[in-house]
XYZ file of C-alpha atoms in Angstrom:
341
model
C 140.769 84.721 85.657
C 139.910 86.964 82.307
C 142.216 86.824 79.160
C 144.083 90.057 77.973
C 141.803 92.114 75.772
C 144.253 91.716 72.969
C 144.399 87.755 73.524
C 143.005 85.245 70.829
C 141.757 81.492 71.794
C 144.174 78.815 70.573
C 142.766 75.793 71.608
C 142.144 73.571 74.382
C 144.672 71.029 76.255
C 144.626 68.683 79.058
C 142.189 65.564 79.628
C 141.110 63.923 76.397
C 137.260 65.319 76.744
C 138.753 68.904 76.544
C 139.281 69.176 72.819
C 135.798 70.153 72.002
C 135.426 72.645 74.406
C 132.512 70.406 76.159
C 133.546 68.470 79.228
C 131.843 65.417 80.271
C 131.665 66.197 84.215
C 131.901 62.393 85.364
C 135.105 62.774 87.547
C 137.914 65.163 88.088
C 139.351 66.610 85.027
C 141.608 69.506 84.421
C 141.030 71.587 80.918
C 143.303 74.641 79.913
C 142.330 77.205 77.429
C 145.405 78.586 75.441
C 145.302 82.243 74.299
C 147.701 84.157 72.473
C 149.786 85.863 73.771
C 150.425 83.345 76.410
C 147.583 83.280 78.623
C 145.785 80.130 80.185
C 143.053 79.702 82.121
C 142.356 76.416 84.040
C 139.290 74.629 85.493
C 138.669 71.633 87.402
C 135.223 70.203 87.760
C 133.355 67.369 89.535
C 130.524 65.882 89.035
C 127.966 63.483 86.796
C 127.756 63.488 83.211
C 126.562 66.671 81.366
C 123.167 66.961 80.143
C 121.293 69.018 77.883
C 119.220 70.381 80.405
C 115.996 72.524 79.539
C 115.056 73.223 75.764
C 113.097 76.223 76.256
C 114.448 79.575 75.559
C 111.952 81.458 77.028
C 112.446 80.430 80.760
C 113.237 77.212 82.496
C 110.732 74.588 82.786
C 111.069 71.042 84.568
C 113.669 69.320 83.282
C 114.142 65.299 83.501
C 117.932 65.100 83.041
C 119.930 64.082 86.480
C 122.831 66.318 86.287
C 124.797 68.025 89.298
C 126.567 70.983 87.361
C 126.596 71.898 83.762
C 127.815 74.967 82.175
C 129.478 76.209 79.124
C 133.196 75.816 78.913
C 133.852 78.429 77.032
C 132.148 80.976 79.435
C 133.833 78.970 82.243
C 137.293 79.804 80.440
C 136.842 83.610 80.216
C 135.174 83.434 83.825
C 136.776 80.874 86.045
C 134.393 81.064 89.587
C 135.971 82.740 92.450
C 135.750 83.866 96.083
C 133.866 86.770 94.391
C 131.196 84.869 92.770
C 127.670 84.035 94.699
C 127.395 80.436 95.736
C 124.147 78.545 96.483
C 122.649 76.813 99.460
C 119.609 75.706 101.314
C 117.998 76.149 104.690
C 116.009 73.387 105.565
C 113.100 74.632 108.275
C 111.935 71.066 109.423
C 115.362 70.538 110.773
C 116.966 74.229 111.231
C 119.756 72.897 109.261
C 121.501 75.057 106.614
C 123.636 73.212 103.757
C 125.586 75.765 101.858
C 128.071 74.715 98.880
C 131.185 76.153 100.293
C 133.345 75.218 97.666
C 131.395 76.447 94.729
C 131.224 72.646 93.138
C 127.499 73.307 92.525
C 127.220 69.770 94.357
C 126.532 68.641 97.775
C 129.535 66.967 98.979
C 128.680 66.517 102.487
C 130.102 68.402 105.586
C 132.969 68.102 105.461
C 133.954 69.359 102.033
C 130.993 71.942 102.271
C 129.072 73.417 105.283
C 126.786 72.231 107.594
C 125.439 74.895 110.196
C 122.448 74.622 112.870
C 121.805 78.343 113.924
C 118.638 77.400 115.690
C 114.973 76.363 114.712
C 112.046 78.605 115.344
C 109.217 76.750 113.652
C 108.192 79.727 111.800
C 111.494 81.228 110.978
C 112.742 82.310 107.397
C 116.479 82.600 106.520
C 118.478 85.611 105.805
C 121.959 86.179 104.839
C 124.167 88.890 104.477
C 127.831 90.595 105.424
C 126.795 91.939 108.799
C 129.972 93.391 108.986
C 131.532 94.208 105.897
C 134.326 91.305 106.354
C 133.672 89.817 102.789
C 131.883 86.656 103.919
C 128.116 85.945 104.111
C 126.505 85.272 107.743
C 123.536 83.705 108.497
C 120.612 84.823 110.167
C 116.774 84.222 110.831
C 113.677 86.297 110.863
C 111.018 84.935 112.495
C 107.550 85.604 110.692
C 105.211 85.125 114.327
C 107.227 87.665 116.297
C 108.889 89.881 113.669
C 112.139 89.218 115.176
C 115.549 88.987 113.299
C 118.531 87.129 114.889
C 121.963 87.636 112.844
C 125.043 85.619 113.206
C 127.247 88.627 113.449
C 130.288 87.275 114.343
C 130.053 84.675 111.425
C 130.580 81.397 113.781
C 127.549 79.791 112.810
C 126.378 79.529 116.363
C 123.823 81.760 118.074
C 125.750 83.207 121.234
C 122.687 85.395 122.007
C 121.600 88.945 121.592
C 125.167 90.400 123.311
C 127.478 88.933 121.179
C 125.161 88.600 117.849
C 122.334 90.742 116.637
C 118.593 91.069 117.716
C 116.296 93.090 116.081
C 112.729 93.580 116.165
C 110.318 95.068 113.463
C 106.578 95.925 113.899
C 104.257 94.778 110.883
C 102.446 91.627 109.713
C 103.440 87.924 109.477
C 103.030 88.686 105.901
C 106.074 90.460 105.625
C 108.978 89.254 103.416
C 112.155 90.075 104.667
C 115.205 90.987 102.504
C 118.767 91.975 102.763
C 120.859 94.479 101.005
C 123.684 96.666 100.779
C 121.322 99.878 100.924
C 123.981 102.661 100.700
C 127.213 102.522 99.019
C 130.080 101.110 100.842
C 128.075 100.160 103.736
C 127.774 96.609 105.475
C 124.561 94.543 104.530
C 121.420 95.047 106.711
C 117.883 94.477 106.766
C 114.598 95.554 105.416
C 110.963 94.465 104.803
C 108.454 94.618 101.956
C 104.943 94.716 102.943
C 102.495 93.383 100.875
C 99.414 95.068 102.611
C 100.961 98.464 102.076
C 102.762 97.785 98.788
C 105.981 99.334 100.502
C 109.316 98.539 100.903
C 111.571 99.617 104.574
C 115.165 99.880 104.146
C 117.334 99.940 106.788
C 119.529 102.991 105.281
C 121.601 104.011 108.101
C 122.648 100.120 108.418
C 121.973 99.885 112.376
C 119.607 96.997 111.671
C 116.556 98.598 113.280
C 113.675 99.235 110.870
C 112.901 103.326 111.720
C 110.711 105.486 110.483
C 110.937 106.581 106.436
C 112.244 110.385 107.318
C 115.294 108.302 108.886
C 115.477 105.210 106.782
C 114.238 104.578 103.056
C 110.465 103.707 101.825
C 109.489 102.766 98.162
C 106.332 102.250 96.472
C 106.733 100.005 93.899
C 103.355 100.937 91.357
C 103.837 97.130 89.461
C 103.076 95.002 92.376
C 100.486 92.352 92.063
C 99.005 90.114 95.030
C 101.462 87.056 94.693
C 104.568 88.757 94.022
C 107.826 87.810 95.771
C 110.348 90.679 96.549
C 113.930 90.363 95.486
C 116.933 92.497 95.761
C 120.093 92.920 93.662
C 122.807 94.929 92.240
C 121.336 94.921 89.113
C 123.715 97.462 87.428
C 126.779 96.814 89.018
C 126.715 100.132 91.012
C 127.725 99.067 94.485
C 124.329 99.705 95.740
C 121.331 96.739 96.372
C 118.171 97.897 94.239
C 114.832 96.276 94.683
C 112.616 94.377 92.296
C 109.518 91.483 92.223
C 109.234 87.945 90.872
C 105.842 87.051 89.503
C 105.707 83.400 89.806
C 102.296 83.337 87.749
C 104.231 84.491 84.422
C 107.793 84.047 85.198
C 108.341 87.844 85.089
C 110.798 89.787 86.782
C 110.652 93.723 87.425
C 113.579 95.044 88.519
C 114.729 98.692 89.551
C 117.384 99.330 87.174
C 118.043 103.191 87.746
C 117.629 102.586 91.138
C 115.410 105.501 92.180
C 113.192 103.175 93.842
C 110.269 103.772 91.731
C 108.687 101.914 88.497
C 109.491 103.696 85.564
C 108.288 101.032 83.038
C 110.783 98.641 81.259
C 112.482 101.087 78.995
C 114.409 102.971 81.947
C 114.132 99.747 84.725
C 114.792 95.986 83.808
C 112.069 93.768 82.819
C 112.156 89.961 82.346
C 109.679 88.044 80.344
C 109.701 84.513 81.322
C 112.117 82.899 83.700
C 110.591 80.727 86.211
C 107.137 79.033 87.000
C 104.561 78.862 89.388
C 106.211 76.914 92.459
C 109.584 78.216 91.839
C 111.377 80.478 94.456
C 113.327 83.259 93.117
C 116.946 83.554 93.830
C 119.830 86.350 92.835
C 123.451 86.117 93.163
C 126.657 87.216 91.247
C 126.965 83.693 89.729
C 130.516 84.494 87.979
C 132.040 87.401 89.988
C 131.329 90.454 87.545
C 129.875 92.509 90.580
C 126.421 92.551 88.423
C 123.559 90.329 90.501
C 121.802 87.915 88.135
C 118.379 85.985 88.653
C 117.668 82.415 88.939
C 115.103 80.287 90.587
C 115.004 77.268 92.869
C 112.623 74.311 92.168
C 112.066 72.717 95.424
C 109.829 69.968 94.118
C 112.741 68.511 92.302
C 116.003 70.320 93.806
C 116.708 72.125 90.447
C 118.808 75.384 90.134
C 117.977 77.388 87.048
C 120.801 80.676 87.117
C 121.287 83.046 84.564
C 125.000 82.596 84.121
C 125.440 85.377 81.022
C 123.006 87.536 82.580
C 120.648 88.130 79.395
C 117.381 87.384 81.608
C 116.714 84.136 79.046
C 117.380 80.599 80.194
C 119.534 79.583 77.469
C 120.048 75.786 78.758
C 122.772 74.276 80.533
C 125.347 75.087 78.046
C 125.630 78.795 78.405
C 123.567 79.156 81.716
C 124.056 77.170 85.149
C 121.832 74.308 85.919
C 121.966 72.321 89.225
C 120.021 69.647 90.457
C 120.081 67.424 93.429
C 120.804 70.428 96.036
C 118.010 70.587 97.695
C 114.509 68.783 98.167
C 110.688 69.920 98.767
C 110.287 72.312 101.939
C 113.719 73.454 101.410
C 114.464 77.490 101.065
C 117.371 78.775 98.778
C 119.921 80.898 100.169
C 123.003 82.597 98.025
C 126.228 84.090 99.600
C 130.083 84.073 99.718
C 130.540 81.159 102.387
């Protein structure tokens, strides 16, 4: 919930730990932020004690603290996580398991509280997720880099029901193609895309039939900023209702995002640049962490199971007091996924 525009913050009430607006997350607690005129926002959270998190303001660096979730109580009061917020999850290639944070607590609480799925397990599969039927819920899928096949759980039951019930698609290209998913046309369902490093070209399924056809039918884009080693990303960076493309450069922690949505790199004055958010070994993630309809950036650090998510959307790691830091959700070899489960 968001307070009325003319309201003023009047104070905290509830648990004894709420008085200073900073919550030590060592159990279930309830804090209420009161606004005048009468407007209140209630927040409950579970998890271990709050930590200070990474100190660098230039970008996330390896943290030693063992926290499950830490975020600013003031920001949380104004924007309480809802079904509109993106939630984290991981795909574990070694077992074919998906572990998804269904309740949005940013902590793994087991299959009874969260969501465990095992679709099937091609050895070389990469996870892809999207709302394949525009129902408002994210479904699972896999892209086989070896065969360039897509297997999408169209009915969202977490079970592979075969190509007659679910969605099968096949593309041409190379095993180095990077699969992506986005809402490439306004009002449509999510559909597939690939970035082909050998051509420095994006192929987007513009007509939404989950088939990548010629550039005359679908959409192709070149992004001149690309360098070898860049990782393709996609998100609605400006809240237009259409997914735009971009890159994360692990060697420098830089992000280059198509802010004006024209599919061309127009430099930082017209598009969006982030100078340092992440480092080598990090895997980029993108999601609407607080339900504002604007995609923000983040990284998953598989070596430590850490997530650094830009909750306030300013493109800077401000530490867990303003942004969102999660640890203990994932392990080495896991691949991150983000969706509305």
